[in-house]
Coordinates of C-alpha atoms in Angstrom, one line a residue:
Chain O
X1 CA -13.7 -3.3 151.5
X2 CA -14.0 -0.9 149.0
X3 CA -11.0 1.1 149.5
X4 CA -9.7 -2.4 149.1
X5 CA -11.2 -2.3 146.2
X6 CA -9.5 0.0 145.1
X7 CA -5.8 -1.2 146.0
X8 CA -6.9 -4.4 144.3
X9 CA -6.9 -3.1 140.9
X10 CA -3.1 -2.0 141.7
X11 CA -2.2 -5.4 143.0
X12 CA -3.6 -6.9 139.7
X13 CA -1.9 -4.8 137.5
X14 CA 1.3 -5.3 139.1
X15 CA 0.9 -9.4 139.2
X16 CA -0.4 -9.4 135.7
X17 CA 2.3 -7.0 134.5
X18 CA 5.3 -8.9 136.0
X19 CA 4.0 -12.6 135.0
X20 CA 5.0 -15.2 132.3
X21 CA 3.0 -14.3 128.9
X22 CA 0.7 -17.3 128.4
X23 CA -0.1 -17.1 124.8
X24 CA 1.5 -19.0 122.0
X25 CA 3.6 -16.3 120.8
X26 CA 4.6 -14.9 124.2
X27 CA 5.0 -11.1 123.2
X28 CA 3.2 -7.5 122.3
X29 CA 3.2 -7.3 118.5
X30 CA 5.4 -4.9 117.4
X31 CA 3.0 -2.9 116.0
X32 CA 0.8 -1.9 119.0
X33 CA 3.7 -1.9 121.4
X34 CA 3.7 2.1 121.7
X35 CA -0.1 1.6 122.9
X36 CA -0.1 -1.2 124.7
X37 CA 2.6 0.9 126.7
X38 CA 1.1 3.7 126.7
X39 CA -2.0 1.8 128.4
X40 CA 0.2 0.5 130.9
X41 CA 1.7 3.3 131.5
X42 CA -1.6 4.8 132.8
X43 CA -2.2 4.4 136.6
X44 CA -6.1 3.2 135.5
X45 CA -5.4 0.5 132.9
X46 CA -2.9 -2.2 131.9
X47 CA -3.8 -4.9 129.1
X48 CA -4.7 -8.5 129.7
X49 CA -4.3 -9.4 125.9
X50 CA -3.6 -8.2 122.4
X51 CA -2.9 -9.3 118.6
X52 CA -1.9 -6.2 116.2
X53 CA -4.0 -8.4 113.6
X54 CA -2.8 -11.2 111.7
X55 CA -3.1 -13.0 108.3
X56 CA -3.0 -16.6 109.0
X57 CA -3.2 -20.3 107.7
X58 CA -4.7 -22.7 110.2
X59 CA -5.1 -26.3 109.5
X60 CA -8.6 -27.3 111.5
X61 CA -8.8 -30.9 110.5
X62 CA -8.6 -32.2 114.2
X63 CA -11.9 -30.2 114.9
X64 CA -15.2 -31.6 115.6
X65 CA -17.6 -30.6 112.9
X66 CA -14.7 -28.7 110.3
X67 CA -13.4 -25.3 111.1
X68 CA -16.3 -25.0 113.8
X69 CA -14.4 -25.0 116.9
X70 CA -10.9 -23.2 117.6
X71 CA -9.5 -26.0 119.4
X72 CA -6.6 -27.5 118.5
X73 CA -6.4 -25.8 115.5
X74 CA -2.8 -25.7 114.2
X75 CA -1.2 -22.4 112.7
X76 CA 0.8 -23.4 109.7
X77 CA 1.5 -19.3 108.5
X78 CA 1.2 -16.3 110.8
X79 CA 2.1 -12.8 109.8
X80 CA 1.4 -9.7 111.2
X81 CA 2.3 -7.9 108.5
X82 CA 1.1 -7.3 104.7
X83 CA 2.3 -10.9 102.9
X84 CA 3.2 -11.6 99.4
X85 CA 0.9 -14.7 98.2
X86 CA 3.9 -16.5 97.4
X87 CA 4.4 -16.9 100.9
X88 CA 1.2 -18.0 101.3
X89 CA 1.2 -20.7 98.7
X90 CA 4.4 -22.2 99.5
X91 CA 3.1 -23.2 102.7
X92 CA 0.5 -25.4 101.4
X93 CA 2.8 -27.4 99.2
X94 CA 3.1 -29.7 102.4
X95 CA -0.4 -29.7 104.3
X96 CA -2.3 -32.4 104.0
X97 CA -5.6 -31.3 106.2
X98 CA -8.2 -28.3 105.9
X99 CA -6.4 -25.3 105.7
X100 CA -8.6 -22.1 106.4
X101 CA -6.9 -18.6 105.1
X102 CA -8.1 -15.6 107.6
X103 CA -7.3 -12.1 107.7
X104 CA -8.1 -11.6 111.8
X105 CA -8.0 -7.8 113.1
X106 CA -6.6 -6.1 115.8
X107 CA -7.9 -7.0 119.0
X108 CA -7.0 -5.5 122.8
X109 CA -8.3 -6.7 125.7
X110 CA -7.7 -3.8 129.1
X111 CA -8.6 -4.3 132.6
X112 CA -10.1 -0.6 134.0
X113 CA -10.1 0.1 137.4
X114 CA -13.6 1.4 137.3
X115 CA -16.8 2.2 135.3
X116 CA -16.0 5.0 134.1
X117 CA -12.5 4.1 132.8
X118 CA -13.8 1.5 131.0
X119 CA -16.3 4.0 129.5
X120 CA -13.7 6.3 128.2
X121 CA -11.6 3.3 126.6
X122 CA -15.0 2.3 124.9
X123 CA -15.7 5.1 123.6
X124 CA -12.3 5.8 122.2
X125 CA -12.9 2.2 120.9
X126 CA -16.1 3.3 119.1
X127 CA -15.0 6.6 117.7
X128 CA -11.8 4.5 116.2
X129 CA -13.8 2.9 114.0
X130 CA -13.9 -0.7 116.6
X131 CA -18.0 -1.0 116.1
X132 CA -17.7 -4.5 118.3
X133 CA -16.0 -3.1 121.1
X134 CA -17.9 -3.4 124.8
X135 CA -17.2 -3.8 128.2
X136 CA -17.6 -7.1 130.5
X137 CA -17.4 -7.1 133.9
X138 CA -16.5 -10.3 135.6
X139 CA -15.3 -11.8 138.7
X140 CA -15.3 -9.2 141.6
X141 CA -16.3 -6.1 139.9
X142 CA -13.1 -6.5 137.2
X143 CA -13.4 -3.7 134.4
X144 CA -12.7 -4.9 131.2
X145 CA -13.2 -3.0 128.1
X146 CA -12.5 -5.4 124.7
X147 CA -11.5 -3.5 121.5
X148 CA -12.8 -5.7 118.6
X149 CA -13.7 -4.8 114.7
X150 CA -16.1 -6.4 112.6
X151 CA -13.6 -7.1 109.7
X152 CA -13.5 -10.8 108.7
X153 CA -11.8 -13.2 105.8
X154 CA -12.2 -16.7 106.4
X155 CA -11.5 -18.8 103.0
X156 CA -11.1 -22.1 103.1
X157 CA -8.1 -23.4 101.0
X158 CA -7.3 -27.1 100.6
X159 CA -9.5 -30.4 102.1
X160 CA -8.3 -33.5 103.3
X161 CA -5.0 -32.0 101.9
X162 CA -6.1 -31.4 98.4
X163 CA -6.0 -27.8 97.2
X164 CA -9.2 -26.6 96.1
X165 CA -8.6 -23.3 94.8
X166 CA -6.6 -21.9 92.5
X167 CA -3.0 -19.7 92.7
X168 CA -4.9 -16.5 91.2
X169 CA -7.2 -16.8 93.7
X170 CA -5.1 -17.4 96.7
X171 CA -3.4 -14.2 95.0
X172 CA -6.8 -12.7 95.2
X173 CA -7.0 -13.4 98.7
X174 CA -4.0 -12.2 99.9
X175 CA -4.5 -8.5 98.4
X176 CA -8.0 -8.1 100.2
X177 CA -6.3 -9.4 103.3
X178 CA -3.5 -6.9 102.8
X179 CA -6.4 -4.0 102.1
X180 CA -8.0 -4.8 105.2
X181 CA -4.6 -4.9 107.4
X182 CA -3.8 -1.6 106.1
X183 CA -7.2 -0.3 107.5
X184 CA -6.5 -2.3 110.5
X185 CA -3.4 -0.4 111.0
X186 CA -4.8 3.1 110.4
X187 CA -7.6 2.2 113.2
X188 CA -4.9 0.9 115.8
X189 CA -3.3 4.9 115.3
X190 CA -6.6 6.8 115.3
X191 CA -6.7 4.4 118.3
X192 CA -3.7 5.6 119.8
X193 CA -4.6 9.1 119.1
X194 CA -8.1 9.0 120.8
X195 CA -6.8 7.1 123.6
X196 CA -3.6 10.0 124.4
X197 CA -6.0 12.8 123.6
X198 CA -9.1 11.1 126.0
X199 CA -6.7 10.0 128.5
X200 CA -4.2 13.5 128.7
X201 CA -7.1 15.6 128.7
X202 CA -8.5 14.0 131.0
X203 CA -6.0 14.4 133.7
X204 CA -6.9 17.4 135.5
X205 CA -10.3 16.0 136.3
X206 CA -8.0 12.8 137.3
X207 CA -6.3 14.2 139.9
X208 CA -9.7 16.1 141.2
X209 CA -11.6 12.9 141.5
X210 CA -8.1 11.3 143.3
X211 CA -8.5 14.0 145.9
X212 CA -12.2 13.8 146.0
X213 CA -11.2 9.7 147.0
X214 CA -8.9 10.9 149.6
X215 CA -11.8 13.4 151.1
X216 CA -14.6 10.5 150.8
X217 CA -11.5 8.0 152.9
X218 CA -11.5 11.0 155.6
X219 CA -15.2 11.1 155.8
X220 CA -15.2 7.6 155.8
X221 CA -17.3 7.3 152.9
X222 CA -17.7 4.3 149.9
X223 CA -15.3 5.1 147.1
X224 CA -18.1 3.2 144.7
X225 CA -20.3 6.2 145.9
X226 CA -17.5 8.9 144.2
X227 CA -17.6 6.2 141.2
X228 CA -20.7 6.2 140.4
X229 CA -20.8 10.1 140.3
X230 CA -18.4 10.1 138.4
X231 CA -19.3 7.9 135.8
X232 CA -23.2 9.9 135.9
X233 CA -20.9 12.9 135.2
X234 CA -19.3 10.8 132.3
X235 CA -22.2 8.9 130.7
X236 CA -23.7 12.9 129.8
X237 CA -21.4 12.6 127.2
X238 CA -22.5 10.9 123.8
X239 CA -21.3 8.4 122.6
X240 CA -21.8 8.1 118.7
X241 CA -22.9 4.8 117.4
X242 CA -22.8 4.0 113.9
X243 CA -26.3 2.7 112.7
X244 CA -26.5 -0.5 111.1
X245 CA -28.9 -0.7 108.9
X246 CA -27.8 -4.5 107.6
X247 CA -29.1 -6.2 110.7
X248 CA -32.4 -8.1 110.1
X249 CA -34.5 -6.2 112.6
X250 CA -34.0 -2.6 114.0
X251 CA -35.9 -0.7 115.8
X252 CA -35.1 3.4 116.2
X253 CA -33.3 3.6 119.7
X254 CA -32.5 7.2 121.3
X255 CA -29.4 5.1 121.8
X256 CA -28.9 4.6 117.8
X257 CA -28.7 8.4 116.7
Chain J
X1 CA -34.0 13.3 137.7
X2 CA -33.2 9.7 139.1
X3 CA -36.2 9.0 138.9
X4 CA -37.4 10.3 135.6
X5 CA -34.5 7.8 134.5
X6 CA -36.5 5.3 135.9
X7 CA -39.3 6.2 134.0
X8 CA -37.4 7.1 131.0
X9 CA -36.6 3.2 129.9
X10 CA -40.4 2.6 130.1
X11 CA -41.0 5.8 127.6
X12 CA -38.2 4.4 125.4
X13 CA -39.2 1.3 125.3
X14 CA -42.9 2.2 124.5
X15 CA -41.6 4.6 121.3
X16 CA -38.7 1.9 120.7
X17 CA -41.3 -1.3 120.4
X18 CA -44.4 1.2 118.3
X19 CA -42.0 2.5 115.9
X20 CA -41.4 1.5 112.2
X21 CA -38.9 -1.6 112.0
X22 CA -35.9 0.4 110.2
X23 CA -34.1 -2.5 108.9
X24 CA -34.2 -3.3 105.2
X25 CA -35.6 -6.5 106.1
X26 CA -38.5 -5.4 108.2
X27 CA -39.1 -8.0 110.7
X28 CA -38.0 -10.2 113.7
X29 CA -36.4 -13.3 111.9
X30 CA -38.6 -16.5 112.5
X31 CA -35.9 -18.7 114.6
X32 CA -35.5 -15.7 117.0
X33 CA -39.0 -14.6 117.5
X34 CA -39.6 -16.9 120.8
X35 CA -36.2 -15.1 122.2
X36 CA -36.9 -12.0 121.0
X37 CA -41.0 -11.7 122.2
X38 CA -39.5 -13.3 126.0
X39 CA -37.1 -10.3 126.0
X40 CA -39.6 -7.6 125.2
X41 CA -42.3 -9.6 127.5
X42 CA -39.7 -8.9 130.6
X43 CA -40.2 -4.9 132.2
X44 CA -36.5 -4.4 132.4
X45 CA -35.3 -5.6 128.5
X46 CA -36.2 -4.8 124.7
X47 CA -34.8 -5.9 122.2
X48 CA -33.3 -2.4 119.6
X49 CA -31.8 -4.8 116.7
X50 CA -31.4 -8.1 116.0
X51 CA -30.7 -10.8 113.1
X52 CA -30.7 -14.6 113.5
X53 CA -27.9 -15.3 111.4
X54 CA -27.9 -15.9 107.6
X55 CA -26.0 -17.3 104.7
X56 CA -25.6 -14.3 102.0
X57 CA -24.1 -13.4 98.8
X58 CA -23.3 -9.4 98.5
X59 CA -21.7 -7.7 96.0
X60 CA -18.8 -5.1 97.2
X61 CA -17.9 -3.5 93.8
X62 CA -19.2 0.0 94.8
X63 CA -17.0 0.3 97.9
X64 CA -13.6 2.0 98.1
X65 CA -11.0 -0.6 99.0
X66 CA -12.6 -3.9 97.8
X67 CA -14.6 -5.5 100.6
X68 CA -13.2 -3.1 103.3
X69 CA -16.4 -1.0 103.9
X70 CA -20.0 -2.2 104.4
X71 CA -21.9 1.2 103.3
X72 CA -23.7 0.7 99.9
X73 CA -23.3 -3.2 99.4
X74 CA -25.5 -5.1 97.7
X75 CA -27.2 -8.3 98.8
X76 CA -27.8 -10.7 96.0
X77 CA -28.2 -13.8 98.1
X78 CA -30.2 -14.2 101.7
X79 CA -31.1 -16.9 103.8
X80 CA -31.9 -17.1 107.6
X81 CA -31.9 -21.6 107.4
X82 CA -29.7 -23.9 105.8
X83 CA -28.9 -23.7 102.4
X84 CA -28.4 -25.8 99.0
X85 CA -25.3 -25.2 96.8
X86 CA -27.2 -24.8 93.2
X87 CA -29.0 -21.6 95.0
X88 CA -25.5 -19.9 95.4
X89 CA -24.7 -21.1 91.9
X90 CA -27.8 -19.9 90.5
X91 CA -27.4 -16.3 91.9
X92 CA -23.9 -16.1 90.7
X93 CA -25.3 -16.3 87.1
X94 CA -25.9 -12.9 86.4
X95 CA -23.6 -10.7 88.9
X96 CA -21.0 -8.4 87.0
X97 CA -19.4 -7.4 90.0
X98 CA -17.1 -8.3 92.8
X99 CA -19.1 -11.1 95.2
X100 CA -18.4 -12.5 98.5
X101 CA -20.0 -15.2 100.3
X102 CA -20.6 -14.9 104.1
X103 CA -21.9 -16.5 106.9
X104 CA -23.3 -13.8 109.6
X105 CA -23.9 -15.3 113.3
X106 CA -26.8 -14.5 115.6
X107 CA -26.6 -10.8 117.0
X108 CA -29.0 -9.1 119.0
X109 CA -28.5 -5.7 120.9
X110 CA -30.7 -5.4 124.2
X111 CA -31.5 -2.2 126.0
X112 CA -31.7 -2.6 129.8
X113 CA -33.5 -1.2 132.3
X114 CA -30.3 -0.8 134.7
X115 CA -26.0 -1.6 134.9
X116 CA -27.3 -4.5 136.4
X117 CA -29.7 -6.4 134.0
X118 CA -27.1 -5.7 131.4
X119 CA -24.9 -7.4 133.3
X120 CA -27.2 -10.2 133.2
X121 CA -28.0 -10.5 130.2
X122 CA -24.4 -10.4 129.1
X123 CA -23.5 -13.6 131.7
X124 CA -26.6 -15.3 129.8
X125 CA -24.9 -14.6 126.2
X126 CA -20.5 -15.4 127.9
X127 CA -22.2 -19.1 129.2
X128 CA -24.4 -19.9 125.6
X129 CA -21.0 -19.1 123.6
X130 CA -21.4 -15.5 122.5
X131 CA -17.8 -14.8 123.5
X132 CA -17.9 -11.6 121.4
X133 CA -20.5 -9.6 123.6
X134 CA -20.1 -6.6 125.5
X135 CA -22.1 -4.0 127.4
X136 CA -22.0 -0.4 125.9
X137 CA -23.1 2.6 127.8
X138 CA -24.5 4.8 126.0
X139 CA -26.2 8.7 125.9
X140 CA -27.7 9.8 129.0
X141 CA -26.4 6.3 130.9
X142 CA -28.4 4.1 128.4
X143 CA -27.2 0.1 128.9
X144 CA -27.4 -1.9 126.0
X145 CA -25.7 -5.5 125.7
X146 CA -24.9 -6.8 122.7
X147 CA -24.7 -10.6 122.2
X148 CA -21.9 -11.2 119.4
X149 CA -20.6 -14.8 118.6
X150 CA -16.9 -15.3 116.9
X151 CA -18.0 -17.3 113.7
X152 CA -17.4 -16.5 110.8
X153 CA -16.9 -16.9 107.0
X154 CA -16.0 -14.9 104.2
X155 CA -14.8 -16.0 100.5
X156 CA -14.7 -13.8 97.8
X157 CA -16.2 -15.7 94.5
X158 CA -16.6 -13.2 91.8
X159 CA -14.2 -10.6 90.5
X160 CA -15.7 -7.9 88.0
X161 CA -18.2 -10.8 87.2
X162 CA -16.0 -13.7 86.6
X163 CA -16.5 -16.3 88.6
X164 CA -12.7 -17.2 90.2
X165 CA -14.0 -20.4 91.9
X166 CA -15.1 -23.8 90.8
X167 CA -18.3 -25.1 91.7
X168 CA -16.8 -27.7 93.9
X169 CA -15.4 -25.2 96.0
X170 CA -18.9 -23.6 96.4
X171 CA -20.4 -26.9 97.3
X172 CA -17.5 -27.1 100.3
X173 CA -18.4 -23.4 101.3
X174 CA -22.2 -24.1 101.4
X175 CA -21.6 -27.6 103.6
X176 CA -19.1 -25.1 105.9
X177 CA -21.8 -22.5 106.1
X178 CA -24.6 -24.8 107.0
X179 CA -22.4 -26.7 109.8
X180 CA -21.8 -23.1 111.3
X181 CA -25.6 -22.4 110.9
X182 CA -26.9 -25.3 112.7
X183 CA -24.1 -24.4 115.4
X184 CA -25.6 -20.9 115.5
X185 CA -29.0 -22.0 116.1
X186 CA -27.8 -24.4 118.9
X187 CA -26.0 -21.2 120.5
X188 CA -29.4 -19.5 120.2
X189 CA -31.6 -21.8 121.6
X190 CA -28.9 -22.2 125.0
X191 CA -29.2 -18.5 124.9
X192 CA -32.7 -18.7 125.4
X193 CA -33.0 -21.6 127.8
X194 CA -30.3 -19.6 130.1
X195 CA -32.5 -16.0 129.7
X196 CA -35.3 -18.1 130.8
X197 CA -33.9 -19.6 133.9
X198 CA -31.8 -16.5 134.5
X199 CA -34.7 -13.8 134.7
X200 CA -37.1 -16.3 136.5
X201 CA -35.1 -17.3 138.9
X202 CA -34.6 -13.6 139.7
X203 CA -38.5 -12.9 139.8
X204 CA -38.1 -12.8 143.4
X205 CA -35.2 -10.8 143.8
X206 CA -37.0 -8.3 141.7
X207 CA -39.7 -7.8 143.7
X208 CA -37.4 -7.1 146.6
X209 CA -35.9 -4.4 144.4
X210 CA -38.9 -2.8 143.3
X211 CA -39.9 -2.7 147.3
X212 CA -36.6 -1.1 147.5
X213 CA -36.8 1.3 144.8
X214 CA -40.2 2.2 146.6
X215 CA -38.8 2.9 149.7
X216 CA -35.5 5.1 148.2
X217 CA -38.6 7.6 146.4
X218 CA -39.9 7.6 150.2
X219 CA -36.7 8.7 151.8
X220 CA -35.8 10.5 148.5
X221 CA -33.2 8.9 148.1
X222 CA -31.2 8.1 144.4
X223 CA -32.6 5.3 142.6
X224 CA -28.6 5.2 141.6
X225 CA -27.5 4.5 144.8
X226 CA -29.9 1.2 144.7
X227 CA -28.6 -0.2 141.5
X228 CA -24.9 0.4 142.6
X229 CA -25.9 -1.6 145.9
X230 CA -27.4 -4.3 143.4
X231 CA -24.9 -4.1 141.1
X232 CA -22.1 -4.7 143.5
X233 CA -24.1 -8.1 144.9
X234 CA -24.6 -8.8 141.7
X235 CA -20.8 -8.5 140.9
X236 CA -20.0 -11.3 143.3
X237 CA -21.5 -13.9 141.2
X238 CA -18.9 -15.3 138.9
X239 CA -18.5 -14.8 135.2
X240 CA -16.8 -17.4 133.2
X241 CA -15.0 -16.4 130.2
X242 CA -13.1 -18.9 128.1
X243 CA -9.4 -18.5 128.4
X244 CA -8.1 -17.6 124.2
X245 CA -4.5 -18.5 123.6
X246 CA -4.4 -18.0 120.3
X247 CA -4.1 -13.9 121.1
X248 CA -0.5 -13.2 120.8
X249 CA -0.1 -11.8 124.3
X250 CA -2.0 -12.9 127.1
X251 CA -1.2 -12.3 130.7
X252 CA -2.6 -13.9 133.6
X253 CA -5.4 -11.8 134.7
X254 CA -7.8 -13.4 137.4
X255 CA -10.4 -12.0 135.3
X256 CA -9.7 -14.9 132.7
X257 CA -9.5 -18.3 135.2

């Protein structure tokens, strides 16, 4: 079973790999392509879903309880780019419900095929500047380590179709948005750089641990046993964890150095 | 060494709960005190940071790139409940510098005894709404989940004092802000309903581990080896995490059904 296990994570790559893209857009941005194939290109991880980050309108009229819940929401402007606010205001000439203006950052969602793989993508995560990063692990031991940031703009714009702002601020808007998706974009490379140099250098002790695997099959031994050795070996390294000294309630943590 | 481990969360948890709150605030916010007090009351949890969620005004102008970084903002504005307009309005008054209003969800980092409880605790936070949460494994194998929700808001008002909105538009924010809030403290509350049930239903399984954990020191056996065993049972029970088409590439994984 476990050995299964481990020819699972293979069989899920290649399903997920070779199926229809389910989300709206149906591609890899073009600006995280290079790492989303890079990822892939590893024998240990291949990625679920991703957004490079986006500057968007989004009219949320047809929610319950405005702007509260993302269903249904409709995208009246999407760029994943820096926009000129011209763009920006020419597409609310013909809304006529609540439009919200969001700046929404890079996010990278990458199934692992163990523990430990998922440990070395968060802490690339971390050390890239993604403090909301973690790892979930769901339905039959699946791996996944989520990349997030904690950057956020979320204005709203017009109500019930009426604009409620003015040009200069929409203007005002648009250049923090662009500030913040040119930060975005130097995290997805620092990113990129941690992930090569974590991921190359790790590949001498990659092929030891494969032919430790083949010795434990041999012995007949769990291949979760090798894993979690592995990842004891792993977790000696630290992982840095910027302290955050805005929540409402902290206490000192070894884990918060 | 496995053991000490054992041991170890018990020491930390001791220094962790006796030390000075660091926060600039100082205190467990009233609306999560119940939540918080449960999760220190249990042997395997404590609770390292945490903030219920709060309405604020902060002022950016000493950060490089407007907005972009966190480190040396001011707080003008604070609230932890519901909010009235002409509060905002009156603390916009006398600010000379760049102001943005935010609404800040619930967040809460737990420490946990073992792979296991974190995985817990993190199912708990997935089925209240807290789609943002994560596990991070940190130095020397320490388990922390962090429960993160995906609300937000964030409107600039002020720009080198001058106020670039209308008061109107303040009132809409504020009404936006407390609809989120009151959201946030339904979230909470299912949070804490689902930790109850959760960690009492598993009062008996936790006996049985304890007897287990017993018996490994006995045979000298690793306490590891126990919590991978538990960890893989525990790993059967399904996790349900909402399906997000609004990435921009989403493949089929079974890991979102």
């Amino acid at each position: 079973m476990n050995l299964n296990n481990f020819h699972l994570f293979d069989e899920q790559k290649k399903k997920c790999l070779s199926a229809v893209d389910l989300s709206r857009k149906g591609s890899v941005d073009a600006h995280i392509i290079h790492l989303v194939q890079f990822i892939n290109d590893h024998s240990d991880f291949f990625s679920t879903s991703s957004c490079s980050g986006r500057i968007i309108l989004v009219d949320n009229s047809d929610n319950d309880e405005i702007s509260i819940k993302k269903k249904g929401c409709q995208w009246i402007f999407t760029s994943h780019d820096l926009v000129e606010s011209k763009e920006v205001i020419s597409c609310l000439k013909n809304v006529d419900g609540n439009t919200v203006f969001k700046f929404e950052p890079f996010v990278l969602h990458a199934q692992c095929r163990n523990l430990t793989d998922a440990q070395t993508l968060l802490r690339c995560a971390l050390a890239s500047g993604f403090r909301n990063s973690g790892i979930s692990i769901g339905n039959k031991g699946k791996f996944i380590t989520a990349v997030r940031s904690t950057h956020s703009l979320e204005a709203p714009l017009t109500c019930d179709g009426r604009l409620m702002v003015s040009e200069e601020y929409i203007e005002y808007l648009v250049k923090l948005a662009n500030l913040k998706m040119k930060e975005n974009f130097q995290r997805i490379e620092r990113l990129f750089t941690n992930i090569k140099e974590s991921l190359t250098g790790e590949n001498v002790d990659h092929r030891k641990k494969k032919h430790k695997e083949k010795e434990h099959v041999k012995r007949k031994a769990s291949f979760e046993k090798n894993q979690i050795q592995e990842y004891e070996k792993e977790t000696e390294v630290e992982v840095s964890v910027e302290e955050d000294l805005s929540v409402c309630n902290l206490f000192q943590s070894d884990f918060v150095t």
